[in-house]
Short mmCIF file of C-alpha atoms and ligand atoms in Angstrom, two decimals:
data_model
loop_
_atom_site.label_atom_id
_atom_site.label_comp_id
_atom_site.label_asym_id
_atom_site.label_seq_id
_atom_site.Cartn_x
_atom_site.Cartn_y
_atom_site.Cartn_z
CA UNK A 1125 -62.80 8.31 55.91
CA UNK A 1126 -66.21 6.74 56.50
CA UNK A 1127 -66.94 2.86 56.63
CA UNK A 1128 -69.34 1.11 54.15
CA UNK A 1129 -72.34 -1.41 55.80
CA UNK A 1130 -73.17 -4.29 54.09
CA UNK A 1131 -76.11 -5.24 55.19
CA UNK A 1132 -78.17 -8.36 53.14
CA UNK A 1133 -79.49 -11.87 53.60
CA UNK A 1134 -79.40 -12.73 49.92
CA UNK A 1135 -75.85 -11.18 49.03
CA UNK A 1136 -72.88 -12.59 49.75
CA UNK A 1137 -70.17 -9.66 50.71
CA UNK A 1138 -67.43 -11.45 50.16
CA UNK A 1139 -68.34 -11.48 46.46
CA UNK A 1140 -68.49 -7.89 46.67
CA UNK A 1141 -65.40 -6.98 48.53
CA UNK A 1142 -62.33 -7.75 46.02
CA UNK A 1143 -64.09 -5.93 43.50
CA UNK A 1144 -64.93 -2.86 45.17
CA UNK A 1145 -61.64 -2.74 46.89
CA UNK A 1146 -59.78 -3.10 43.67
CA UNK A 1147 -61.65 0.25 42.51
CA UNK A 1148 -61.33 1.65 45.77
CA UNK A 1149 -58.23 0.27 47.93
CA UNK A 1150 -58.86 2.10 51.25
CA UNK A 1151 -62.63 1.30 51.21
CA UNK A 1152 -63.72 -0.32 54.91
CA UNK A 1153 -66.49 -2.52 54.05
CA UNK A 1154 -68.61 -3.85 57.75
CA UNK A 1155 -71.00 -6.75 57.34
CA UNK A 1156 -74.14 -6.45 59.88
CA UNK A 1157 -73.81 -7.23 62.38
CA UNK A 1158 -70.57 -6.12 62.87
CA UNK A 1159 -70.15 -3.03 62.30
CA UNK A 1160 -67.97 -1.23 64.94
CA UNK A 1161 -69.25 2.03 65.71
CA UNK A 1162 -72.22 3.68 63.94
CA UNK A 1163 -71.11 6.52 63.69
CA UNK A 1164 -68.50 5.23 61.68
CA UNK A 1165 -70.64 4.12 58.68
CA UNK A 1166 -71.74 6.70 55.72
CA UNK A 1167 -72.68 4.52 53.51
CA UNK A 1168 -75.14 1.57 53.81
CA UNK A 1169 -75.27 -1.25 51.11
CA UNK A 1170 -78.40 -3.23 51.27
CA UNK A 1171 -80.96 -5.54 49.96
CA UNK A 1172 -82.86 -5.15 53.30
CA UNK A 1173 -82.04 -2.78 56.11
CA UNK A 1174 -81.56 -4.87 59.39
CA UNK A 1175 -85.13 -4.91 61.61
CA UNK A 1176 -84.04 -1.72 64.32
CA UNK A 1177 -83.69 0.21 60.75
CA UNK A 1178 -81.34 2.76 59.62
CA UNK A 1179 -81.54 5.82 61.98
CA UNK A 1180 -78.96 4.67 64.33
CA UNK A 1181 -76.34 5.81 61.43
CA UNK A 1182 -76.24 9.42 62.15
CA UNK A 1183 -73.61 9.74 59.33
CA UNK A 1184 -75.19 8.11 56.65
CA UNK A 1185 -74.51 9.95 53.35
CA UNK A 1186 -76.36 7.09 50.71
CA UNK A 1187 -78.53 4.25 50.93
CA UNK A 1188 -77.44 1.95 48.21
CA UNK A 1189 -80.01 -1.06 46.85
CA UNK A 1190 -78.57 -4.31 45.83
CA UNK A 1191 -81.04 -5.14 43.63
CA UNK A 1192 -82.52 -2.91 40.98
CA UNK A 1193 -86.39 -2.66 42.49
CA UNK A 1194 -86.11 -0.43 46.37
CA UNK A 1195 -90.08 -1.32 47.52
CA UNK A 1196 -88.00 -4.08 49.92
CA UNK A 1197 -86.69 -0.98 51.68
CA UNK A 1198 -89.66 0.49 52.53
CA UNK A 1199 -88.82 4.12 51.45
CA UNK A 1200 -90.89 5.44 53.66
CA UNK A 1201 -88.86 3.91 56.95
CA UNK A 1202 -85.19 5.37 55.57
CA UNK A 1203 -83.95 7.97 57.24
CA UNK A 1204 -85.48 11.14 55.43
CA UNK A 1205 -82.83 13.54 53.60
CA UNK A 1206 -80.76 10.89 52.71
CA UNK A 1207 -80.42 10.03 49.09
CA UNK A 1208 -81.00 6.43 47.64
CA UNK A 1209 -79.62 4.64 44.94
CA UNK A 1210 -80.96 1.10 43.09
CA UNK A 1211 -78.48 -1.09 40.82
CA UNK A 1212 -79.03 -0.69 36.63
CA UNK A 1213 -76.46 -3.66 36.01
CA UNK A 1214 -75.90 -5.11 31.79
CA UNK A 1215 -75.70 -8.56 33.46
CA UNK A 1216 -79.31 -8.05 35.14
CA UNK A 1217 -80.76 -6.50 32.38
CA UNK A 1218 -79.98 -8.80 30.09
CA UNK A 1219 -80.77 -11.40 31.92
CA UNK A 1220 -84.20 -10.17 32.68
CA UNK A 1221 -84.74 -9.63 28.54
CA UNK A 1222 -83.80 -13.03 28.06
CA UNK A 1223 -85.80 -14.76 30.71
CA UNK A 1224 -88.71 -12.90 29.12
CA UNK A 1225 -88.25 -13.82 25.89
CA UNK A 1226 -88.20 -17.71 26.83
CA UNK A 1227 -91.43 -16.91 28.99
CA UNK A 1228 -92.90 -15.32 25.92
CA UNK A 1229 -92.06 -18.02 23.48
CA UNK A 1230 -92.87 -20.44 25.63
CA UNK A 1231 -96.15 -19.71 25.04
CA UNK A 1232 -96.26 -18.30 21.37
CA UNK A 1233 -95.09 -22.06 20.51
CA UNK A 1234 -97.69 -23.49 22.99
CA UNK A 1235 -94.95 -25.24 25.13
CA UNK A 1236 -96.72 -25.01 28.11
CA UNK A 1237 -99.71 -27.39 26.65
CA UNK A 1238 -97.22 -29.81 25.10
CA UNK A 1239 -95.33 -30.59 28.01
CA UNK A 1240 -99.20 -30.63 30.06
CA UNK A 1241 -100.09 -33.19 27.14
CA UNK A 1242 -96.66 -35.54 27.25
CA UNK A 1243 -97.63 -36.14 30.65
CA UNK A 1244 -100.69 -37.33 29.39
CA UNK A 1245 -99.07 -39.34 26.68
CA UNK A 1246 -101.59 -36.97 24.12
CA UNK A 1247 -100.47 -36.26 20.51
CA UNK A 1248 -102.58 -33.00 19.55
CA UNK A 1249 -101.02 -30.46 17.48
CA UNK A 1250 -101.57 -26.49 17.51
CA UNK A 1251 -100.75 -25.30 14.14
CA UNK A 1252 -97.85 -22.67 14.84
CA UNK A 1253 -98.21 -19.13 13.84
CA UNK A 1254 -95.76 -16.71 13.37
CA UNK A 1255 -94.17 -14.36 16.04
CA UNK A 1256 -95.16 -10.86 13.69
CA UNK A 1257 -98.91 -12.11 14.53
CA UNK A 1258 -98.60 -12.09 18.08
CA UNK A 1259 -98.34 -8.45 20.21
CA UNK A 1260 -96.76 -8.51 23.68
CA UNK A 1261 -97.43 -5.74 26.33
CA UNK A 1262 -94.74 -4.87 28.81
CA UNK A 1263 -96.01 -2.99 31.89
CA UNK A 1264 -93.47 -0.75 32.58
CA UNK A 1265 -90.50 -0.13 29.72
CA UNK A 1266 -87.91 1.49 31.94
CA UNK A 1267 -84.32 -0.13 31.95
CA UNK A 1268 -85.82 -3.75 32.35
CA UNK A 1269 -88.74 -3.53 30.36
CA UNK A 1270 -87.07 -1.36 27.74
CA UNK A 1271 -84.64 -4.01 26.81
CA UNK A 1272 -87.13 -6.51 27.29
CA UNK A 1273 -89.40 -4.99 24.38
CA UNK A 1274 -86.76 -4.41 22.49
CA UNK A 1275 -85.36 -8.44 22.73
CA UNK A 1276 -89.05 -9.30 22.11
CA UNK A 1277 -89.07 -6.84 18.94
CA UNK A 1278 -85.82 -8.69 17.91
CA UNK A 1279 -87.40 -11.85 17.94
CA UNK A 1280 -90.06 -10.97 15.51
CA UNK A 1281 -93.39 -9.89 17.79
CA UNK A 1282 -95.14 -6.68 17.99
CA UNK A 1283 -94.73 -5.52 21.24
CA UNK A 1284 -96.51 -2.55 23.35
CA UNK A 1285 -95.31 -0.62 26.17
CA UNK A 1286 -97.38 1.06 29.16
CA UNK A 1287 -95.39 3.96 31.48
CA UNK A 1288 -96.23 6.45 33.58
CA UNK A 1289 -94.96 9.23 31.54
CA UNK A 1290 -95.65 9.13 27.26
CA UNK A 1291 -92.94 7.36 25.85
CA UNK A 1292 -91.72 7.30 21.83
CA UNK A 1293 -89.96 3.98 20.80
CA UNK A 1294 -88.96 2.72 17.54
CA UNK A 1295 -91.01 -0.43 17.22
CA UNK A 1296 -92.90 -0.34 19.78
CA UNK A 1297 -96.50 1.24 20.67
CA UNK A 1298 -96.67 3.09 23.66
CA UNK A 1299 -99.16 3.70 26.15
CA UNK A 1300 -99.41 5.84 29.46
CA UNK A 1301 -102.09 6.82 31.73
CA UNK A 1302 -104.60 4.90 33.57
CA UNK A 1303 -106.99 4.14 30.68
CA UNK A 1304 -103.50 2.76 28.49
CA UNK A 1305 -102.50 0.16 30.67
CA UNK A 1306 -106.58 -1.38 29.25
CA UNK A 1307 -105.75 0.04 25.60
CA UNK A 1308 -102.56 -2.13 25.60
CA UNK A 1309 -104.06 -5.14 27.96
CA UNK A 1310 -106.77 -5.21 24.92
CA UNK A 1311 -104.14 -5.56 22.58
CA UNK A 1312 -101.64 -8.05 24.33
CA UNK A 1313 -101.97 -11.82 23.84
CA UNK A 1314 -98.87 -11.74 26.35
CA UNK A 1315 -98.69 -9.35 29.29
CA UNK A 1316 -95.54 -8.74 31.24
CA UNK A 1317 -94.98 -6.63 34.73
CA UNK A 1318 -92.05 -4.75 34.57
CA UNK A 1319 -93.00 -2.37 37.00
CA UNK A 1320 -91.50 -0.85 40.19
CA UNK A 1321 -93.82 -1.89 43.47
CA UNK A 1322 -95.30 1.15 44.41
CA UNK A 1323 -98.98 2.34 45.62
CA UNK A 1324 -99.78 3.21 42.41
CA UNK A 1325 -99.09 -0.12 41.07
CA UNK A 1326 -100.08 -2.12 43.85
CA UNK A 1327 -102.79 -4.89 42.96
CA UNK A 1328 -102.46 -3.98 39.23
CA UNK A 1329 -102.67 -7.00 37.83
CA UNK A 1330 -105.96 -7.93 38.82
CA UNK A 1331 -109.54 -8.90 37.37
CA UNK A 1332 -110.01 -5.19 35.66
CA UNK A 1333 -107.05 -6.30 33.76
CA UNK A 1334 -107.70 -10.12 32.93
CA UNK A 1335 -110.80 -9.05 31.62
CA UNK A 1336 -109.52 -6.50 28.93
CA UNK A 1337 -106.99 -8.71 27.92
CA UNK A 1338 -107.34 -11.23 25.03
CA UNK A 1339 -109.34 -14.42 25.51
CA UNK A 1340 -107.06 -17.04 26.64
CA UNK A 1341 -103.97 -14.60 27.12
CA UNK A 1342 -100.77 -15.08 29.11
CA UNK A 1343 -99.44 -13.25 31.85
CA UNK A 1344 -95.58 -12.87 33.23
CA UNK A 1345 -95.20 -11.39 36.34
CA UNK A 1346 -91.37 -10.62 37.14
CA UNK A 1347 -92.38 -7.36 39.27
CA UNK A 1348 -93.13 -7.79 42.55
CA UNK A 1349 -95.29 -10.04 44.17
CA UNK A 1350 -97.66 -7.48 44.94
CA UNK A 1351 -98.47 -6.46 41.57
CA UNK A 1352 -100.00 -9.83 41.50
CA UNK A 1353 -103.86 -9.87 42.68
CA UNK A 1354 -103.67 -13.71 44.27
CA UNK A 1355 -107.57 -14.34 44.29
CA UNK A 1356 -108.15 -12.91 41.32
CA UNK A 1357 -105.46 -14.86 39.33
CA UNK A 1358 -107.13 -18.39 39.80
CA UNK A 1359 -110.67 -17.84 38.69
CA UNK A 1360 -109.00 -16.25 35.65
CA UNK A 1361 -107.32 -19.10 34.97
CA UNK A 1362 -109.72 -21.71 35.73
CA UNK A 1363 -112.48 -19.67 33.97
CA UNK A 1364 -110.25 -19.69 30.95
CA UNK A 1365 -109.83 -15.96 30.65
CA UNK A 1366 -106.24 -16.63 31.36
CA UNK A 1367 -104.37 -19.10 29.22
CA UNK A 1368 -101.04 -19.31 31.76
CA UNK A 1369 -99.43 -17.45 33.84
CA UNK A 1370 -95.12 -17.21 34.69
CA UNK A 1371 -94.82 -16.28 37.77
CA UNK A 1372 -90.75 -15.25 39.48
CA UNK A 1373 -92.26 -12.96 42.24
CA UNK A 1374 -94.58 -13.58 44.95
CA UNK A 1375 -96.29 -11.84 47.98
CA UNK A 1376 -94.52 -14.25 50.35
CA UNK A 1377 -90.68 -15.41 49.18
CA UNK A 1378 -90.25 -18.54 49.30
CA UNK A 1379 -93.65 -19.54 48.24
CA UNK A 1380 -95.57 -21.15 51.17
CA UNK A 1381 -95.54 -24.95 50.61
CA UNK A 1382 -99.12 -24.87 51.20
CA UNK A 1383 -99.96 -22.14 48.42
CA UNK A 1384 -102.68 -22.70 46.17
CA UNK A 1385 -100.47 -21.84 43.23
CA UNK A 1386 -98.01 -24.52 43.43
CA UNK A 1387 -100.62 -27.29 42.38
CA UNK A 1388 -102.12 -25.48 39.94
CA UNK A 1389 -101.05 -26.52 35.91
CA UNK A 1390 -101.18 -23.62 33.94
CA UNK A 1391 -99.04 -21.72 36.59
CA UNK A 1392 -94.96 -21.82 36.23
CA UNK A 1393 -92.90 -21.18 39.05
CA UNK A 1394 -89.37 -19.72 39.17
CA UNK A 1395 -88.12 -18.73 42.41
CA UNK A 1396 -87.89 -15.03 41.82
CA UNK A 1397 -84.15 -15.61 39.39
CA UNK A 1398 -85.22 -13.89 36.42
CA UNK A 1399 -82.12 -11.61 36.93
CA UNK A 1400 -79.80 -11.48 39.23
CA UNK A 1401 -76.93 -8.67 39.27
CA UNK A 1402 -73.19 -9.83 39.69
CA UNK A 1403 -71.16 -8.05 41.91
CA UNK A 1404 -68.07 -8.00 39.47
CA UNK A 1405 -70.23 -5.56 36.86
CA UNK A 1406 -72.37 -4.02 39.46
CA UNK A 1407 -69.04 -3.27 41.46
CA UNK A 1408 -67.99 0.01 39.80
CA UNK A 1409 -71.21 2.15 39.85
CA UNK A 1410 -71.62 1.25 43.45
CA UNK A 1411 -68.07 2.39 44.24
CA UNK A 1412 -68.62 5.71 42.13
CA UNK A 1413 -71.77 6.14 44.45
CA UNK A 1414 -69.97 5.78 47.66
CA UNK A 1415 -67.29 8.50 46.05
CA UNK A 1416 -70.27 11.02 44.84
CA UNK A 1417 -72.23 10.62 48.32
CA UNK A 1418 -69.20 11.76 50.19
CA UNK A 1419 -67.99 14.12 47.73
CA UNK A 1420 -71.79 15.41 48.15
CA UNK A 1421 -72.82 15.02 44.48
CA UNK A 1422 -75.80 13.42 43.29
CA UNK A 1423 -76.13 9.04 42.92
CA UNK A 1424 -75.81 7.42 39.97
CA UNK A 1425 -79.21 5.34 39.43
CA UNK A 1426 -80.64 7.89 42.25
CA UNK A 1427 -84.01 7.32 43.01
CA UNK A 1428 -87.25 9.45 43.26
CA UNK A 1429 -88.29 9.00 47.33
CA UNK A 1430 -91.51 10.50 46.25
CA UNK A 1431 -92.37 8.64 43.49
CA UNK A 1432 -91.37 5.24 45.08
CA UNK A 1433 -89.10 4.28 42.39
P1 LIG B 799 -87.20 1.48 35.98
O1 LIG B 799 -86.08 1.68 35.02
O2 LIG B 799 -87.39 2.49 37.06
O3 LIG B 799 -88.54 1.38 35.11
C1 LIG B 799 -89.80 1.39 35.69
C2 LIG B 799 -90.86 1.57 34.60
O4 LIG B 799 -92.15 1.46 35.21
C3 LIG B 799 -90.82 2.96 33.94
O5 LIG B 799 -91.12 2.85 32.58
C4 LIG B 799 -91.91 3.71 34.68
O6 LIG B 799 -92.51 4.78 33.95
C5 LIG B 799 -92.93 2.60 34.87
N1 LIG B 799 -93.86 2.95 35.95
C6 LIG B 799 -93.60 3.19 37.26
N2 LIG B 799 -94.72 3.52 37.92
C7 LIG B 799 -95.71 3.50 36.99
C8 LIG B 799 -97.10 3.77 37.05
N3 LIG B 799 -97.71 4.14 38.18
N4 LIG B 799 -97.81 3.66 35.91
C9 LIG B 799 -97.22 3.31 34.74
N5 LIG B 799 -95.89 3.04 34.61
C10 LIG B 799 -95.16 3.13 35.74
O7 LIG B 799 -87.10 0.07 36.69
P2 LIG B 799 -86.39 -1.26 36.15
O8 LIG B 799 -84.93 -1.21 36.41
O9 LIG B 799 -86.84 -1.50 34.75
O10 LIG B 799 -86.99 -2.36 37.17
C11 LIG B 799 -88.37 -2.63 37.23
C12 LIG B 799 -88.69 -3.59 38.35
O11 LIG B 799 -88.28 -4.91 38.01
C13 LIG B 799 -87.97 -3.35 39.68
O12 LIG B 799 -88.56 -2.30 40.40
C14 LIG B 799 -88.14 -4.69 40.37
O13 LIG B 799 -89.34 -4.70 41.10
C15 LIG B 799 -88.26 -5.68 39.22
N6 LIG B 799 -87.11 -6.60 39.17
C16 LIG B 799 -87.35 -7.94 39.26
C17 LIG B 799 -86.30 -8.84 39.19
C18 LIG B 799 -86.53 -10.33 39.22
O14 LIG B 799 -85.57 -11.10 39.26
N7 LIG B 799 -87.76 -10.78 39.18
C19 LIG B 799 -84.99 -8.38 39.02
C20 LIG B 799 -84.79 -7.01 38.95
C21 LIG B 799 -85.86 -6.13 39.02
P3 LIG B 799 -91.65 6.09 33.54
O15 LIG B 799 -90.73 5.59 32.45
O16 LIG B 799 -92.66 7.02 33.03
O17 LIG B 799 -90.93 6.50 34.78
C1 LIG B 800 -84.41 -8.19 42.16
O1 LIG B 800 -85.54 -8.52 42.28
C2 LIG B 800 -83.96 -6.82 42.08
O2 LIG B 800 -84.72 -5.90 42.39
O3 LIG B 800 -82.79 -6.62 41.66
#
């Protein structure tokens, strides 16, 4: 019987152990640094591999992700041949849906100028209008973004969808391609990244984007950091092309005390907690994964190396 790693500076492992061991009693779980002997380990739990990388785990069977995006692991530097899986959690996902929603409404119900204007002690109203009148984009409508459009459809807006491959979803109009990610931008008062970090969508939220969408619009990023064009993102805003923008994720975590975007007033901050997986529900796939990788069958969640996601 092989030994687990646990390997993460984020995750705690001592949340994850009396779950995982009540599913699986035998199950040796080592936390990085100590891990005995490498060859002892098949299966490696992480949020980031440690800095020497994987290789030195000639047994490995499974890299598992603790989170549900892998770009941290830099696919590219795993051990080739060896299959990796990412987390698809009901706790994360629904807290990602919900944390978009409040972004979204946030701004439907102009929120983000009254609590600008209560600072300024300024009585100025915005005359509501009603969520069927507004249409939300969501880059990406995989697991997160799928229950994200559907919470937003829920709630009463029209909501869009862009994704690699064409896509049919009640409710919701869907766009793929390189030319629909501008169709829907065009369309979306509200834009949210959803999407994996790969090179394809490195950068994609940028000035070619801004520009197609709505006067005044809103973006969300709770991607990656580097979805997020930095320079182009201020200009936007200051120019007025941009209304707002939520931003969870950042090229640098945590955010730089010097960054520009801390100062700025139409930028929120949240220090990348949109979602959050708990061990407790995330616990059983991961211990099914560690049972398939040694049994030899394919991962639950398994990821495509070669499409980065
Ligand atoms: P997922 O199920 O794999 O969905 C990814 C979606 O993005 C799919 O619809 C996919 O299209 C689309 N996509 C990928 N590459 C694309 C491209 N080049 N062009 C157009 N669409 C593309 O992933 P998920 O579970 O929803 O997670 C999405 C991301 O959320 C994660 O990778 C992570 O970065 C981020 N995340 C953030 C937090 C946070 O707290 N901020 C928490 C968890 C996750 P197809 O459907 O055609 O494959
Ligand atoms: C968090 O960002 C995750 O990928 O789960």
């Amino acid at each position: 019987m092989g030994a687990v790693l646990f390997c993460s500076n984020l995750d705690d492992p001592e949340e994850w152990r009396p779950p995982m061991t009540r599913l699986m009693p035998d199950l040796e779980l080592r936390v990085y640094p100590d891990f005995g002997k490498a060859e002892d380990i098949d299966v490696a739990m992480v949020w980031r591999p440690p800095a020497e990388g994987l290789g030195q785990f000639k047994s490995l069977k499974a890299i598992l992700s603790l989170g549900a995006g892998v770009d941290q692991l830099d696919l590219t530097k795993l051990p080739p041949g060896v299959p990796v899986a990412r987390l698809v959690d009901d706790v994360l996902t629904t807290a990602m849906a919900e944390y978009c929603l409040l972004a979204a409404l946030r701004y439907h119900r102009r929120l983000d100028v009254y609590e600008r204007n209560s600072r300024l002690k300024k009585w100025e109203y915005h005359i509501p209008r009603p969520a069927s009148q507004r249409t939300v984009g969501v880059l990406g409508i995989g697991v997160l973004g799928g229950a994200t459009a559907a919470k937003l459809k829920a709630n009463g807006f029209k909501v869009c969808g862009w994704s690699r491959s064409p896509k049919s979803i009640a409710g919701v109009e869907c766009f793929s391609g390189t030319d629909g990610i501008y169709k829907m931008a065009a369309k979306s008062e509200i834009v949210i990244c959803l999407l994996p970090l790969t090179s394809e969508t490195r950068g994609i939220l940028d000035k070619k984007l801004f520009d197609a969408m709505p006067q005044g619009s809103y973006l969300v990023n709770v991607g990656r950091g580097g979805h997020l064009n930095e320079d182009d993102l201020l200009p936007a805003l200051d120019s007025g092309r941009l209304g707002g923008a939520t931003l969870d994720v950042f090229q640098k975590e945590p955010l730089p005390q010097e960054h520009r975007f801390w100062n700025h007033p139409q930028i929120l901050i949240t220090p990348h907690v949109a979602s959050t997986g708990g061990a407790e529900t995330a616990a059983p796939q991961v211990v099914e994964n560690i049972r398939r990788a040694r049994a030899g069958k394919p991962l639950l969640n398994q990821v495509d190396r070669t499409k980065g996601y």
